[in-house]
Amino acid sequence: NESVAVTAIILTFYCWCRSIRNASSWPVGFATGFAYVFMVATWGGYVFVVNLVALHAAVVTLSCMARDKDDELKGLHKAYSLFYVIGVAGAVQIPVVGWTPLKSLEQISALLVFLGLQVLAFCAARRGKMTFMEYNMLRFKIAGVAVGVLAVVAACLWPTGYFGPLSSRVRGLFVKHTRTGNPLVDSVAEHQATSPDAYWNYVHYCGYWAVPGII
């Protein structure tokens, strides 16, 4: 299944990049959403995919905001909304996934990016003839209200146990794993963060360019 998953990963990333090539490319977001559903049905690495797409969308959003490119931001909003709505709607249909896209702390970042883009789209619809500074003040005000509402909702849901714990795979990166007796869970959870020496041996000076390359 991991061999098939590589195709699904590449297809999802390709469709995502293609959907934001320009302001009119957003309909490719349909394909991105369905490619992501294919990825979810194939392999558990879909968590990595959705978080990487969300991170890229967040960085592109900040770039559009800094350059006052509302047309690009509108295209990004449509493309990501299609990807997220179709992707999550398809993912929850898979029994082993269920409602984790909306409850897992590992996937909540994708939801936050989705909500943030809705707020920015609302601001764009109200811009009119505002100057760049006035427009940014409107964004800050509405974003502040949205963050306050989200904080209240999260505070109400947290005690109920709505948000699931981090998975064994993620916890294994920070704390020593307690063996469960399940070979699959134990083999995955025992994965540890790669040591600096390993990075130096295999990628040498290229390792220093990883973070700038992502940015």
PDB file of C-alpha atoms in Angstrom:
ATOM      1  CA  ASN A   1       0.000   0.000   0.000  1.00  0.00           C
ATOM      2  CA  GLU A   2       2.909   2.369   0.577  1.00  0.00           C
ATOM      3  CA  SER A   3       3.949   1.960  -3.058  1.00  0.00           C
ATOM      4  CA  VAL A   4       0.464   3.034  -4.143  1.00  0.00           C
ATOM      5  CA  ALA A   5       0.543   5.819  -1.569  1.00  0.00           C
ATOM      6  CA  VAL A   6       3.553   7.439  -3.256  1.00  0.00           C
ATOM      7  CA  THR A   7       1.436   7.935  -6.369  1.00  0.00           C
ATOM      8  CA  ALA A   8      -1.370   9.402  -4.259  1.00  0.00           C
ATOM      9  CA  ILE A   9       1.011  11.765  -2.450  1.00  0.00           C
ATOM     10  CA  ILE A  10       2.593  13.061  -5.645  1.00  0.00           C
ATOM     11  CA  LEU A  11      -0.812  13.423  -7.310  1.00  0.00           C
ATOM     12  CA  THR A  12      -2.177  15.424  -4.367  1.00  0.00           C
ATOM     13  CA  PHE A  13       0.819  17.752  -4.247  1.00  0.00           C
ATOM     14  CA  TYR A  14       0.816  18.223  -8.009  1.00  0.00           C
ATOM     15  CA  CYS A  15      -2.892  19.062  -8.112  1.00  0.00           C
ATOM     16  CA  TRP A  16      -2.492  21.455  -5.181  1.00  0.00           C
ATOM     17  CA  CYS A  17       0.385  23.342  -6.800  1.00  0.00           C
ATOM     18  CA  ARG A  18      -1.490  23.402 -10.099  1.00  0.00           C
ATOM     19  CA  SER A  19      -4.639  24.758  -8.425  1.00  0.00           C
ATOM     20  CA  ILE A  20      -2.823  27.880  -7.192  1.00  0.00           C
ATOM     21  CA  ARG A  21      -0.663  28.505 -10.272  1.00  0.00           C
ATOM     22  CA  ASN A  22      -2.685  31.642 -10.976  1.00  0.00           C
ATOM     23  CA  ALA A  23      -5.922  33.260  -9.840  1.00  0.00           C
ATOM     24  CA  SER A  24      -8.012  31.313 -12.355  1.00  0.00           C
ATOM     25  CA  SER A  25      -6.548  27.862 -11.615  1.00  0.00           C
ATOM     26  CA  TRP A  26      -8.664  27.243  -8.531  1.00  0.00           C
ATOM     27  CA  PRO A  27     -11.068  24.691 -10.176  1.00  0.00           C
ATOM     28  CA  VAL A  28      -8.193  22.193 -10.046  1.00  0.00           C
ATOM     29  CA  GLY A  29      -8.949  22.200  -6.313  1.00  0.00           C
ATOM     30  CA  PHE A  30     -11.654  19.640  -7.107  1.00  0.00           C
ATOM     31  CA  ALA A  31      -8.962  17.233  -8.313  1.00  0.00           C
ATOM     32  CA  THR A  32      -6.814  18.036  -5.270  1.00  0.00           C
ATOM     33  CA  GLY A  33      -9.649  17.072  -2.946  1.00  0.00           C
ATOM     34  CA  PHE A  34     -10.315  13.755  -4.679  1.00  0.00           C
ATOM     35  CA  ALA A  35      -6.585  12.981  -4.869  1.00  0.00           C
ATOM     36  CA  TYR A  36      -6.387  13.543  -1.117  1.00  0.00           C
ATOM     37  CA  VAL A  37      -9.304  11.158  -0.531  1.00  0.00           C
ATOM     38  CA  PHE A  38      -7.370   8.606  -2.584  1.00  0.00           C
ATOM     39  CA  MET A  39      -4.383   9.251  -0.318  1.00  0.00           C
ATOM     40  CA  VAL A  40      -6.431   8.810   2.866  1.00  0.00           C
ATOM     41  CA  ALA A  41      -7.855   5.503   1.630  1.00  0.00           C
ATOM     42  CA  THR A  42      -4.357   4.279   0.791  1.00  0.00           C
ATOM     43  CA  TRP A  43      -2.073   5.040   3.726  1.00  0.00           C
ATOM     44  CA  GLY A  44      -1.940   6.622   7.178  1.00  0.00           C
ATOM     45  CA  GLY A  45       0.580   9.173   5.928  1.00  0.00           C
ATOM     46  CA  TYR A  46      -2.351  11.350   4.856  1.00  0.00           C
ATOM     47  CA  VAL A  47      -1.793  13.346   8.070  1.00  0.00           C
ATOM     48  CA  PHE A  48       1.560  14.481   6.694  1.00  0.00           C
ATOM     49  CA  VAL A  49      -0.055  15.436   3.377  1.00  0.00           C
ATOM     50  CA  VAL A  50      -2.862  17.558   4.820  1.00  0.00           C
ATOM     51  CA  ASN A  51      -0.499  19.368   7.184  1.00  0.00           C
ATOM     52  CA  LEU A  52       2.014  20.124   4.446  1.00  0.00           C
ATOM     53  CA  VAL A  53      -0.695  21.480   2.144  1.00  0.00           C
ATOM     54  CA  ALA A  54      -2.054  23.580   5.028  1.00  0.00           C
ATOM     55  CA  LEU A  55       1.430  24.915   5.817  1.00  0.00           C
ATOM     56  CA  HIS A  56       2.011  25.833   2.189  1.00  0.00           C
ATOM     57  CA  ALA A  57      -1.392  27.521   1.983  1.00  0.00           C
ATOM     58  CA  ALA A  58      -0.632  29.532   5.133  1.00  0.00           C
ATOM     59  CA  VAL A  59       2.739  30.724   3.775  1.00  0.00           C
ATOM     60  CA  VAL A  60       1.212  31.678   0.409  1.00  0.00           C
ATOM     61  CA  THR A  61      -1.585  33.500   2.242  1.00  0.00           C
ATOM     62  CA  LEU A  62       0.904  35.601   4.194  1.00  0.00           C
ATOM     63  CA  SER A  63       2.750  36.351   0.961  1.00  0.00           C
ATOM     64  CA  CYS A  64      -0.452  37.514  -0.751  1.00  0.00           C
ATOM     65  CA  MET A  65      -1.385  39.660   2.235  1.00  0.00           C
ATOM     66  CA  ALA A  66       2.033  41.302   2.364  1.00  0.00           C
ATOM     67  CA  ARG A  67       1.914  42.101  -1.367  1.00  0.00           C
ATOM     68  CA  ASP A  68      -1.770  43.145  -1.292  1.00  0.00           C
ATOM     69  CA  LYS A  69      -2.659  40.582  -3.957  1.00  0.00           C
ATOM     70  CA  ASP A  70      -6.379  40.070  -3.351  1.00  0.00           C
ATOM     71  CA  ASP A  71      -6.928  38.335  -6.683  1.00  0.00           C
ATOM     72  CA  GLU A  72      -4.345  35.661  -5.852  1.00  0.00           C
ATOM     73  CA  LEU A  73      -5.734  35.335  -2.348  1.00  0.00           C
ATOM     74  CA  LYS A  74      -9.242  34.775  -3.707  1.00  0.00           C
ATOM     75  CA  GLY A  75      -7.965  32.008  -5.968  1.00  0.00           C
ATOM     76  CA  LEU A  76      -6.094  30.437  -3.055  1.00  0.00           C
ATOM     77  CA  HIS A  77      -9.215  30.618  -0.895  1.00  0.00           C
ATOM     78  CA  LYS A  78     -11.316  28.815  -3.488  1.00  0.00           C
ATOM     79  CA  ALA A  79      -8.658  26.180  -4.213  1.00  0.00           C
ATOM     80  CA  TYR A  80      -8.009  25.371  -0.545  1.00  0.00           C
ATOM     81  CA  SER A  81     -11.709  25.380   0.333  1.00  0.00           C
ATOM     82  CA  LEU A  82     -12.417  22.850  -2.421  1.00  0.00           C
ATOM     83  CA  PHE A  83      -9.488  20.707  -1.315  1.00  0.00           C
ATOM     84  CA  TYR A  84     -10.464  20.797   2.358  1.00  0.00           C
ATOM     85  CA  VAL A  85     -14.228  20.315   2.013  1.00  0.00           C
ATOM     86  CA  ILE A  86     -13.980  17.504  -0.539  1.00  0.00           C
ATOM     87  CA  GLY A  87     -11.003  15.923   1.220  1.00  0.00           C
ATOM     88  CA  VAL A  88     -12.538  15.898   4.691  1.00  0.00           C
ATOM     89  CA  ALA A  89     -15.964  14.818   3.386  1.00  0.00           C
ATOM     90  CA  GLY A  90     -14.303  11.847   1.708  1.00  0.00           C
ATOM     91  CA  ALA A  91     -11.929  11.067   4.580  1.00  0.00           C
ATOM     92  CA  VAL A  92     -14.684  10.728   7.193  1.00  0.00           C
ATOM     93  CA  GLN A  93     -16.296   8.027   5.062  1.00  0.00           C
ATOM     94  CA  ILE A  94     -13.322   5.730   5.690  1.00  0.00           C
ATOM     95  CA  PRO A  95     -14.019   3.662   8.844  1.00  0.00           C
ATOM     96  CA  VAL A  96     -10.518   3.785  10.335  1.00  0.00           C
ATOM     97  CA  VAL A  97     -10.421   7.570   9.951  1.00  0.00           C
ATOM     98  CA  GLY A  98     -13.888   8.583  11.108  1.00  0.00           C
ATOM     99  CA  TRP A  99     -14.136  12.111  12.468  1.00  0.00           C
ATOM    100  CA  THR A 100     -10.446  12.467  13.321  1.00  0.00           C
ATOM    101  CA  PRO A 101      -9.903  15.209  10.680  1.00  0.00           C
ATOM    102  CA  LEU A 102     -12.091  17.458  12.837  1.00  0.00           C
ATOM    103  CA  LYS A 103     -10.992  16.156  16.241  1.00  0.00           C
ATOM    104  CA  SER A 104      -7.333  15.166  16.042  1.00  0.00           C
ATOM    105  CA  LEU A 105      -4.781  17.672  17.323  1.00  0.00           C
ATOM    106  CA  GLU A 106      -2.464  16.526  14.522  1.00  0.00           C
ATOM    107  CA  GLN A 107      -4.915  17.682  11.859  1.00  0.00           C
ATOM    108  CA  ILE A 108      -6.416  20.741  13.517  1.00  0.00           C
ATOM    109  CA  SER A 109      -3.949  23.040  11.743  1.00  0.00           C
ATOM    110  CA  ALA A 110      -5.611  22.298   8.391  1.00  0.00           C
ATOM    111  CA  LEU A 111      -8.975  23.272   9.882  1.00  0.00           C
ATOM    112  CA  LEU A 112      -7.540  26.501  11.294  1.00  0.00           C
ATOM    113  CA  VAL A 113      -6.111  27.449   7.898  1.00  0.00           C
ATOM    114  CA  PHE A 114      -9.503  26.749   6.330  1.00  0.00           C
ATOM    115  CA  LEU A 115     -11.298  28.959   8.857  1.00  0.00           C
ATOM    116  CA  GLY A 116      -8.658  31.671   8.509  1.00  0.00           C
ATOM    117  CA  LEU A 117      -9.144  31.802   4.748  1.00  0.00           C
ATOM    118  CA  GLN A 118     -12.899  32.168   5.246  1.00  0.00           C
ATOM    119  CA  VAL A 119     -12.259  35.178   7.493  1.00  0.00           C
ATOM    120  CA  LEU A 120      -9.945  36.748   4.902  1.00  0.00           C
ATOM    121  CA  ALA A 121     -12.500  36.114   2.145  1.00  0.00           C
ATOM    122  CA  PHE A 122     -15.129  37.878   4.249  1.00  0.00           C
ATOM    123  CA  CYS A 123     -12.784  40.838   4.701  1.00  0.00           C
ATOM    124  CA  ALA A 124     -12.067  40.964   0.965  1.00  0.00           C
ATOM    125  CA  ALA A 125     -15.791  41.129   0.230  1.00  0.00           C
ATOM    126  CA  ARG A 126     -16.082  44.201   2.479  1.00  0.00           C
ATOM    127  CA  ARG A 127     -12.973  46.040   1.272  1.00  0.00           C
ATOM    128  CA  GLY A 128     -14.563  48.415  -1.206  1.00  0.00           C
ATOM    129  CA  LYS A 129     -12.296  51.438  -1.724  1.00  0.00           C
ATOM    130  CA  MET A 130     -10.328  51.093   1.494  1.00  0.00           C
ATOM    131  CA  THR A 131      -6.628  51.902   1.520  1.00  0.00           C
ATOM    132  CA  PHE A 132      -4.123  49.150   2.277  1.00  0.00           C
ATOM    133  CA  MET A 133      -3.755  50.320   5.897  1.00  0.00           C
ATOM    134  CA  GLU A 134      -7.513  50.574   6.440  1.00  0.00           C
ATOM    135  CA  TYR A 135      -7.945  47.143   4.917  1.00  0.00           C
ATOM    136  CA  ASN A 136      -5.370  45.627   7.274  1.00  0.00           C
ATOM    137  CA  MET A 137      -7.087  47.224  10.264  1.00  0.00           C
ATOM    138  CA  LEU A 138     -10.356  45.613   9.160  1.00  0.00           C
ATOM    139  CA  ARG A 139      -8.562  42.271   8.904  1.00  0.00           C
ATOM    140  CA  PHE A 140      -7.119  42.583  12.403  1.00  0.00           C
ATOM    141  CA  LYS A 141     -10.480  43.503  13.917  1.00  0.00           C
ATOM    142  CA  ILE A 142     -12.419  40.666  12.298  1.00  0.00           C
ATOM    143  CA  ALA A 143      -9.592  38.202  12.910  1.00  0.00           C
ATOM    144  CA  GLY A 144      -9.552  39.204  16.571  1.00  0.00           C
ATOM    145  CA  VAL A 145     -13.260  38.486  16.910  1.00  0.00           C
ATOM    146  CA  ALA A 146     -12.846  35.141  15.107  1.00  0.00           C
ATOM    147  CA  VAL A 147      -9.942  34.100  17.338  1.00  0.00           C
ATOM    148  CA  GLY A 148     -11.960  35.006  20.434  1.00  0.00           C
ATOM    149  CA  VAL A 149     -14.913  32.897  19.272  1.00  0.00           C
ATOM    150  CA  LEU A 150     -12.621  29.964  18.470  1.00  0.00           C
ATOM    151  CA  ALA A 151     -10.970  30.231  21.898  1.00  0.00           C
ATOM    152  CA  VAL A 152     -14.351  30.080  23.638  1.00  0.00           C
ATOM    153  CA  VAL A 153     -15.470  27.102  21.545  1.00  0.00           C
ATOM    154  CA  ALA A 154     -12.187  25.261  22.186  1.00  0.00           C
ATOM    155  CA  ALA A 155     -12.414  25.988  25.932  1.00  0.00           C
ATOM    156  CA  CYS A 156     -15.923  24.517  25.996  1.00  0.00           C
ATOM    157  CA  LEU A 157     -15.021  21.424  23.979  1.00  0.00           C
ATOM    158  CA  TRP A 158     -11.707  20.584  25.647  1.00  0.00           C
ATOM    159  CA  PRO A 159     -13.144  19.296  28.976  1.00  0.00           C
ATOM    160  CA  THR A 160     -15.548  17.025  27.090  1.00  0.00           C
ATOM    161  CA  GLY A 161     -12.704  15.069  25.518  1.00  0.00           C
ATOM    162  CA  TYR A 162     -13.714  16.144  22.019  1.00  0.00           C
ATOM    163  CA  PHE A 163     -10.104  16.604  20.919  1.00  0.00           C
ATOM    164  CA  GLY A 164      -8.276  13.311  20.605  1.00  0.00           C
ATOM    165  CA  PRO A 165      -4.763  12.724  21.977  1.00  0.00           C
ATOM    166  CA  LEU A 166      -1.635  12.706  19.849  1.00  0.00           C
ATOM    167  CA  SER A 167      -1.073   9.414  18.057  1.00  0.00           C
ATOM    168  CA  SER A 168       1.559   6.896  19.139  1.00  0.00           C
ATOM    169  CA  ARG A 169       3.608   7.838  16.074  1.00  0.00           C
ATOM    170  CA  VAL A 170       3.907  11.467  17.167  1.00  0.00           C
ATOM    171  CA  ARG A 171       4.298  10.740  20.884  1.00  0.00           C
ATOM    172  CA  GLY A 172       7.123   8.353  20.024  1.00  0.00           C
ATOM    173  CA  LEU A 173       9.154  11.295  18.744  1.00  0.00           C
ATOM    174  CA  PHE A 174       9.180  12.928  22.183  1.00  0.00           C
ATOM    175  CA  VAL A 175       8.609  10.263  24.848  1.00  0.00           C
ATOM    176  CA  LYS A 176       9.688   6.657  25.264  1.00  0.00           C
ATOM    177  CA  HIS A 177       7.046   4.322  23.858  1.00  0.00           C
ATOM    178  CA  THR A 178       5.335   1.785  26.124  1.00  0.00           C
ATOM    179  CA  ARG A 179       4.972  -1.495  24.280  1.00  0.00           C
ATOM    180  CA  THR A 180       1.346  -2.468  23.592  1.00  0.00           C
ATOM    181  CA  GLY A 181       1.875  -5.971  22.230  1.00  0.00           C
ATOM    182  CA  ASN A 182       0.483  -4.925  18.841  1.00  0.00           C
ATOM    183  CA  PRO A 183       3.407  -5.368  16.379  1.00  0.00           C
ATOM    184  CA  LEU A 184       2.093  -2.759  13.944  1.00  0.00           C
ATOM    185  CA  VAL A 185       1.520  -0.076  16.591  1.00  0.00           C
ATOM    186  CA  ASP A 186       4.822  -0.810  18.333  1.00  0.00           C
ATOM    187  CA  SER A 187       6.893  -0.757  15.137  1.00  0.00           C
ATOM    188  CA  VAL A 188       5.445   2.601  14.098  1.00  0.00           C
ATOM    189  CA  ALA A 189       5.517   4.221  17.540  1.00  0.00           C
ATOM    190  CA  GLU A 190       9.155   3.266  18.113  1.00  0.00           C
ATOM    191  CA  HIS A 191      10.259   5.490  15.248  1.00  0.00           C
ATOM    192  CA  GLN A 192      12.506   8.174  16.651  1.00  0.00           C
ATOM    193  CA  ALA A 193      13.574  11.570  15.405  1.00  0.00           C
ATOM    194  CA  THR A 194      16.578  11.374  13.084  1.00  0.00           C
ATOM    195  CA  SER A 195      19.841  12.291  14.804  1.00  0.00           C
ATOM    196  CA  PRO A 196      21.929  15.259  13.591  1.00  0.00           C
ATOM    197  CA  ASP A 197      24.798  12.852  12.807  1.00  0.00           C
ATOM    198  CA  ALA A 198      22.574  10.913  10.403  1.00  0.00           C
ATOM    199  CA  TYR A 199      21.601  14.092   8.577  1.00  0.00           C
ATOM    200  CA  TRP A 200      25.266  15.062   8.300  1.00  0.00           C
ATOM    201  CA  ASN A 201      26.291  11.636   6.978  1.00  0.00           C
ATOM    202  CA  TYR A 202      23.585  11.397   4.340  1.00  0.00           C
ATOM    203  CA  VAL A 203      22.858  14.972   3.180  1.00  0.00           C
ATOM    204  CA  HIS A 204      25.948  16.824   4.451  1.00  0.00           C
ATOM    205  CA  TYR A 205      25.762  20.612   3.856  1.00  0.00           C
ATOM    206  CA  CYS A 206      22.450  20.256   2.000  1.00  0.00           C
ATOM    207  CA  GLY A 207      20.808  19.716   5.385  1.00  0.00           C
ATOM    208  CA  TYR A 208      21.371  23.363   6.261  1.00  0.00           C
ATOM    209  CA  TRP A 209      19.251  24.385   3.272  1.00  0.00           C
ATOM    210  CA  ALA A 210      16.210  22.331   4.319  1.00  0.00           C
ATOM    211  CA  VAL A 211      14.436  25.082   6.268  1.00  0.00           C
ATOM    212  CA  PRO A 212      15.119  27.849   3.689  1.00  0.00           C
ATOM    213  CA  GLY A 213      13.971  25.419   1.009  1.00  0.00           C
ATOM    214  CA  ILE A 214      10.642  24.834   2.753  1.00  0.00           C
ATOM    215  CA  ILE A 215      10.136  28.581   3.227  1.00  0.00           C
TER     216      ILE A 215
END
